[in-house]
Amino acid sequence: MPIAFEQVGYTYIDPKSRKKKTRKIERGEKAAERGKWGTDPDAIWALRDIDFTLEDGEFLGICGHTGSGKSTLIQHMNGLVHPTEGRVLVDGEDLADKNVAARVRTRCGMVFQYPEHQLFAATVREDVSFGPHNMGLSANEIDERVRESLADVGLDYDEIAEKSPFELSGGQQRRVAFAGVLAMKPKVLVLDEPVAGLDPKSRREFLELISDLHKSGLTVVMVSHNMEDLASLCTRVLVLKEGRQFMLGTPAEVFADAAQLKTVGLAAPAPQALACELRESGFELARSLYGVETLAQDIAAELGYLTAAATKNGPAAEEENLR
Amino acid sequence: MSRTALFGQYWAGTSFVHKMDPRAKMLLSVAVMAVIFCAQGWAGLAICAAFVLGFYAFSEIPLIQAAKSIAPLLFLVILTALLNVFFVQGGEIYFQWWVICISEEGVTHAAFIACRLLLLLMSASLLTLTTTTLDITEAFERLLSPFARIGFPAHELGMMMGIALRFLPQFMDELGIVYRAQISRGATLSANPFKGGANSLMSLIVPLFTSAFRHAETLSSAMDARCYHGSNGRTRLHQLAYGKKDAIGTLAVVLMLAVVIAANIFIGF
């Protein structure tokens, strides 16, 4: 289920003038309209010229400064927000069509920030079954899905299903909310800062869960401010700046240029930043993207090589051990 | 983001009306509404309309913004008008089918009621457009303070009103987020809230209530932390004081009342 963004622009100006604008585009004044963008100070665009395709099976990370349009962008993916300019295609179908949007909604699971604030039902079971119920599934199917999705997020059905979601701890509530989305068996999972406000342990567990879901075949889109998480999990990273695509590429490509990232108020992951600095001062570091462990190994190797050249003894053995 | 005035949203300015004492404005807007009810014929209503538009002119609020600010409540006007069209009978009959009967008196009465309601909305809206919520609550509190001696909780009520007004936009935002989240889970809420069944409606209301309780708890801790302990010994940075502008405003409203009464007596339709 690839999701293609074609020259998407979005603005929060009032609906009347927005409608006029879309009509104009249909008349083929698209290019002229886009020419005006930079010049009109009153039109504040939340998104401009977004053009990329979310491929099946990828893990796309989205980052950017506060107000760079991340949340607006992801809401385009299931038709909650319709582009002012351009279009969003899912499987080649335009999301502007209400029927298409309704169909896509259950296949594109959207997990908002602090999803636990959206719990409402009297029991966990009821809350998780809200999505499948809305899809019109049979009672048996719903029950099966609730069990499955609760197991997926690491909760025990028998222990928790009849409890009120409000009795649970914050981390558990978030798992329940997450299960509520998973129960719809989406093909694409869109996460808006899924680990914000969690303690380190649940944070790690949650990221593992997301990684497992991706490995099981789901396409994942994750908005995050944590560059380390993005570097270690994503297959592609999109950096937004003031609503525009600033960078798009593999984590290695995006995080290679720490100086460039700094101009949008972001920093490369700490190990990668250190690697860049070391490289500038003359270290030879071969990898394009470093994590903590790989960097430690390569530095040790490099240091080992340097000291081995000097003493030709002990450190060389150490280097062997490391390998 | 473009600036649009919603009903009850303050429109910043430094006009004559903005600078009036909020207590005077509050009392006068109630008085203006009473005067509008006094008008018994079209002439009286026209005079009221002229005065209300005049007040708007002195507030320097663009008329388009004023219209936008009451637009969300127009359905109320239309509903009332429709009810009057169908239920007030008399005079020439224009249209009759089954139990529906539209008559001359019904139509004129409906138009009259609609105009009166519109003027009422406009005068209420003028108060909130030109007065910050903080000023409104303070005026409310001060106006009720004489009753505090007999145990009436004026300060508490004012504080409650202020907090309620402060959180309205917040809850609107949160309702929007919850709405989109539940829509994403396939809820059918868009057109008719009752179509999707009680469960769909609950999926919005329950999260909204829990968030209200959450906010209430954090807010009360925050107030405690800043040593809030009710009205005892509490002083104000900006003291309210009646001035020349309030006297002029009062005169204008008295004049309005006089003209409307005159219109009722001498023109009478």
PDB file of N, CA and C in Angstrom, chain A residues 12 44 75 78 80 105 110 112 117-120 127-128 130-131 134 166 180 184, chain B residues 1-2 177-178 180-187 199-200 202-203 206-207 210 214:
ATOM      1  N   TYR A  12      -3.525  26.675   6.575  1.00  0.00           N
ATOM      2  CA  TYR A  12      -4.629  26.765   7.522  1.00  0.00           C
ATOM      3  C   TYR A  12      -5.519  27.975   7.272  1.00  0.00           C
ATOM      4  N   ILE A  44       0.260  31.571   5.034  1.00  0.00           N
ATOM      5  CA  ILE A  44       1.219  30.786   5.810  1.00  0.00           C
ATOM      6  C   ILE A  44       0.997  29.321   5.503  1.00  0.00           C
ATOM      7  N   GLN A  75      -1.010  13.509   9.085  1.00  0.00           N
ATOM      8  CA  GLN A  75      -2.469  13.452   9.008  1.00  0.00           C
ATOM      9  C   GLN A  75      -2.977  13.403   7.570  1.00  0.00           C
ATOM     10  N   ASN A  78      -3.922   9.404   6.106  1.00  0.00           N
ATOM     11  CA  ASN A  78      -5.186   8.669   6.082  1.00  0.00           C
ATOM     12  C   ASN A  78      -6.366   9.596   5.827  1.00  0.00           C
ATOM     13  N   LEU A  80      -7.210  12.531   7.014  1.00  0.00           N
ATOM     14  CA  LEU A  80      -7.786  13.382   8.052  1.00  0.00           C
ATOM     15  C   LEU A  80      -7.693  14.830   7.621  1.00  0.00           C
ATOM     16  N   ARG A 105      -8.633   4.453   5.941  1.00  0.00           N
ATOM     17  CA  ARG A 105      -8.508   4.746   7.362  1.00  0.00           C
ATOM     18  C   ARG A 105      -8.239   3.508   8.223  1.00  0.00           C
ATOM     19  N   MET A 110      -3.334   5.024  12.751  1.00  0.00           N
ATOM     20  CA  MET A 110      -2.728   6.284  13.188  1.00  0.00           C
ATOM     21  C   MET A 110      -2.688   6.321  14.708  1.00  0.00           C
ATOM     22  N   PHE A 112      -1.816   8.740  17.646  1.00  0.00           N
ATOM     23  CA  PHE A 112      -1.510  10.133  17.932  1.00  0.00           C
ATOM     24  C   PHE A 112      -0.601  10.263  19.143  1.00  0.00           C
ATOM     25  N   HIS A 117      -4.717   9.233  26.135  1.00  0.00           N
ATOM     26  CA  HIS A 117      -5.755  10.223  26.444  1.00  0.00           C
ATOM     27  C   HIS A 117      -7.033   9.988  25.650  1.00  0.00           C
ATOM     28  N   GLN A 118      -6.982   9.059  24.699  1.00  0.00           N
ATOM     29  CA  GLN A 118      -8.165   8.805  23.883  1.00  0.00           C
ATOM     30  C   GLN A 118      -8.940   7.569  24.323  1.00  0.00           C
ATOM     31  N   LEU A 119      -8.485   6.934  25.412  1.00  0.00           N
ATOM     32  CA  LEU A 119      -9.228   5.767  25.903  1.00  0.00           C
ATOM     33  C   LEU A 119     -10.570   6.230  26.450  1.00  0.00           C
ATOM     34  N   PHE A 120     -11.608   5.416  26.236  1.00  0.00           N
ATOM     35  CA  PHE A 120     -12.917   5.888  26.689  1.00  0.00           C
ATOM     36  C   PHE A 120     -13.809   4.795  27.246  1.00  0.00           C
ATOM     37  N   ASP A 127     -12.539  -1.165  24.653  1.00  0.00           N
ATOM     38  CA  ASP A 127     -11.794  -0.092  24.008  1.00  0.00           C
ATOM     39  C   ASP A 127     -11.010  -0.603  22.807  1.00  0.00           C
ATOM     40  N   VAL A 128     -10.359  -1.746  22.992  1.00  0.00           N
ATOM     41  CA  VAL A 128      -9.562  -2.286  21.890  1.00  0.00           C
ATOM     42  C   VAL A 128     -10.466  -2.724  20.742  1.00  0.00           C
ATOM     43  N   PHE A 130     -13.080  -1.298  19.712  1.00  0.00           N
ATOM     44  CA  PHE A 130     -13.776  -0.169  19.069  1.00  0.00           C
ATOM     45  C   PHE A 130     -13.474  -0.107  17.569  1.00  0.00           C
ATOM     46  N   GLY A 131     -12.188  -0.205  17.218  1.00  0.00           N
ATOM     47  CA  GLY A 131     -11.787  -0.138  15.807  1.00  0.00           C
ATOM     48  C   GLY A 131     -12.373  -1.272  14.984  1.00  0.00           C
ATOM     49  N   ASN A 134     -16.027  -0.937  14.502  1.00  0.00           N
ATOM     50  CA  ASN A 134     -16.376   0.052  13.474  1.00  0.00           C
ATOM     51  C   ASN A 134     -16.172  -0.491  12.061  1.00  0.00           C
ATOM     52  N   PHE A 166      -8.695   2.990  32.925  1.00  0.00           N
ATOM     53  CA  PHE A 166      -8.233   4.083  33.774  1.00  0.00           C
ATOM     54  C   PHE A 166      -7.569   3.601  35.058  1.00  0.00           C
ATOM     55  N   GLY A 180      -5.437  -0.925  20.439  1.00  0.00           N
ATOM     56  CA  GLY A 180      -6.669  -0.512  19.790  1.00  0.00           C
ATOM     57  C   GLY A 180      -6.472  -0.207  18.324  1.00  0.00           C
ATOM     58  N   MET A 184      -7.028  -3.263  14.263  1.00  0.00           N
ATOM     59  CA  MET A 184      -7.615  -3.066  12.935  1.00  0.00           C
ATOM     60  C   MET A 184      -6.746  -3.703  11.852  1.00  0.00           C
TER      61      MET A 184
ATOM     62  N   MET B   1      -1.538  32.506  11.251  1.00  0.00           N
ATOM     63  CA  MET B   1      -2.930  32.092  11.103  1.00  0.00           C
ATOM     64  C   MET B   1      -3.837  33.330  11.006  1.00  0.00           C
ATOM     65  N   SER B   2      -4.846  33.230  10.188  1.00  0.00           N
ATOM     66  CA  SER B   2      -5.704  34.398  10.010  1.00  0.00           C
ATOM     67  C   SER B   2      -6.527  34.633  11.270  1.00  0.00           C
ATOM     68  N   ILE B 177      -8.533  16.828  18.545  1.00  0.00           N
ATOM     69  CA  ILE B 177      -7.548  15.739  18.485  1.00  0.00           C
ATOM     70  C   ILE B 177      -8.229  14.400  18.711  1.00  0.00           C
ATOM     71  N   VAL B 178      -9.078  14.339  19.757  1.00  0.00           N
ATOM     72  CA  VAL B 178      -9.773  13.084  20.047  1.00  0.00           C
ATOM     73  C   VAL B 178     -10.656  12.685  18.863  1.00  0.00           C
ATOM     74  N   ARG B 180     -10.222  13.346  15.713  1.00  0.00           N
ATOM     75  CA  ARG B 180      -9.429  12.781  14.626  1.00  0.00           C
ATOM     76  C   ARG B 180      -8.910  11.393  14.963  1.00  0.00           C
ATOM     77  N   ALA B 181      -8.581  11.197  16.249  1.00  0.00           N
ATOM     78  CA  ALA B 181      -8.093   9.881  16.655  1.00  0.00           C
ATOM     79  C   ALA B 181      -9.186   8.829  16.488  1.00  0.00           C
ATOM     80  N   GLN B 182     -10.409   9.162  16.901  1.00  0.00           N
ATOM     81  CA  GLN B 182     -11.484   8.164  16.810  1.00  0.00           C
ATOM     82  C   GLN B 182     -11.920   7.964  15.362  1.00  0.00           C
ATOM     83  N   ILE B 183     -11.870   9.028  14.564  1.00  0.00           N
ATOM     84  CA  ILE B 183     -12.140   8.895  13.126  1.00  0.00           C
ATOM     85  C   ILE B 183     -11.126   7.924  12.527  1.00  0.00           C
ATOM     86  N   SER B 184      -9.879   8.032  12.966  1.00  0.00           N
ATOM     87  CA  SER B 184      -8.830   7.141  12.463  1.00  0.00           C
ATOM     88  C   SER B 184      -9.100   5.695  12.837  1.00  0.00           C
ATOM     89  N   ARG B 185      -9.881   5.506  13.896  1.00  0.00           N
ATOM     90  CA  ARG B 185     -10.226   4.142  14.284  1.00  0.00           C
ATOM     91  C   ARG B 185     -11.557   3.736  13.655  1.00  0.00           C
ATOM     92  N   GLY B 186     -11.948   4.449  12.630  1.00  0.00           N
ATOM     93  CA  GLY B 186     -13.125   4.046  11.861  1.00  0.00           C
ATOM     94  C   GLY B 186     -14.451   4.479  12.446  1.00  0.00           C
ATOM     95  N   ALA B 187     -14.422   5.377  13.432  1.00  0.00           N
ATOM     96  CA  ALA B 187     -15.689   5.839  14.007  1.00  0.00           C
ATOM     97  C   ALA B 187     -16.432   6.681  12.981  1.00  0.00           C
ATOM     98  N   ASN B 199     -21.926   4.575  21.380  1.00  0.00           N
ATOM     99  CA  ASN B 199     -20.515   4.298  21.594  1.00  0.00           C
ATOM    100  C   ASN B 199     -19.623   5.339  20.931  1.00  0.00           C
ATOM    101  N   SER B 200     -20.005   5.750  19.724  1.00  0.00           N
ATOM    102  CA  SER B 200     -19.212   6.733  19.008  1.00  0.00           C
ATOM    103  C   SER B 200     -19.202   8.067  19.736  1.00  0.00           C
ATOM    104  N   MET B 202     -19.742   8.465  22.949  1.00  0.00           N
ATOM    105  CA  MET B 202     -18.988   8.280  24.183  1.00  0.00           C
ATOM    106  C   MET B 202     -17.498   8.368  23.934  1.00  0.00           C
ATOM    107  N   SER B 203     -17.073   7.905  22.756  1.00  0.00           N
ATOM    108  CA  SER B 203     -15.645   7.893  22.465  1.00  0.00           C
ATOM    109  C   SER B 203     -15.089   9.311  22.393  1.00  0.00           C
ATOM    110  N   VAL B 206     -16.058  10.841  26.807  1.00  0.00           N
ATOM    111  CA  VAL B 206     -15.280  10.330  27.937  1.00  0.00           C
ATOM    112  C   VAL B 206     -13.852  10.896  27.949  1.00  0.00           C
ATOM    113  N   PRO B 207     -13.122  10.837  26.824  1.00  0.00           N
ATOM    114  CA  PRO B 207     -11.785  11.436  26.846  1.00  0.00           C
ATOM    115  C   PRO B 207     -11.803  12.928  27.190  1.00  0.00           C
ATOM    116  N   THR B 210     -12.237  13.137  30.988  1.00  0.00           N
ATOM    117  CA  THR B 210     -11.023  12.759  31.723  1.00  0.00           C
ATOM    118  C   THR B 210      -9.984  13.861  31.601  1.00  0.00           C
ATOM    119  N   ARG B 214      -8.220  15.972  34.549  1.00  0.00           N
ATOM    120  CA  ARG B 214      -6.765  16.051  34.622  1.00  0.00           C
ATOM    121  C   ARG B 214      -6.327  17.512  34.730  1.00  0.00           C
TER     122      ARG B 214
END
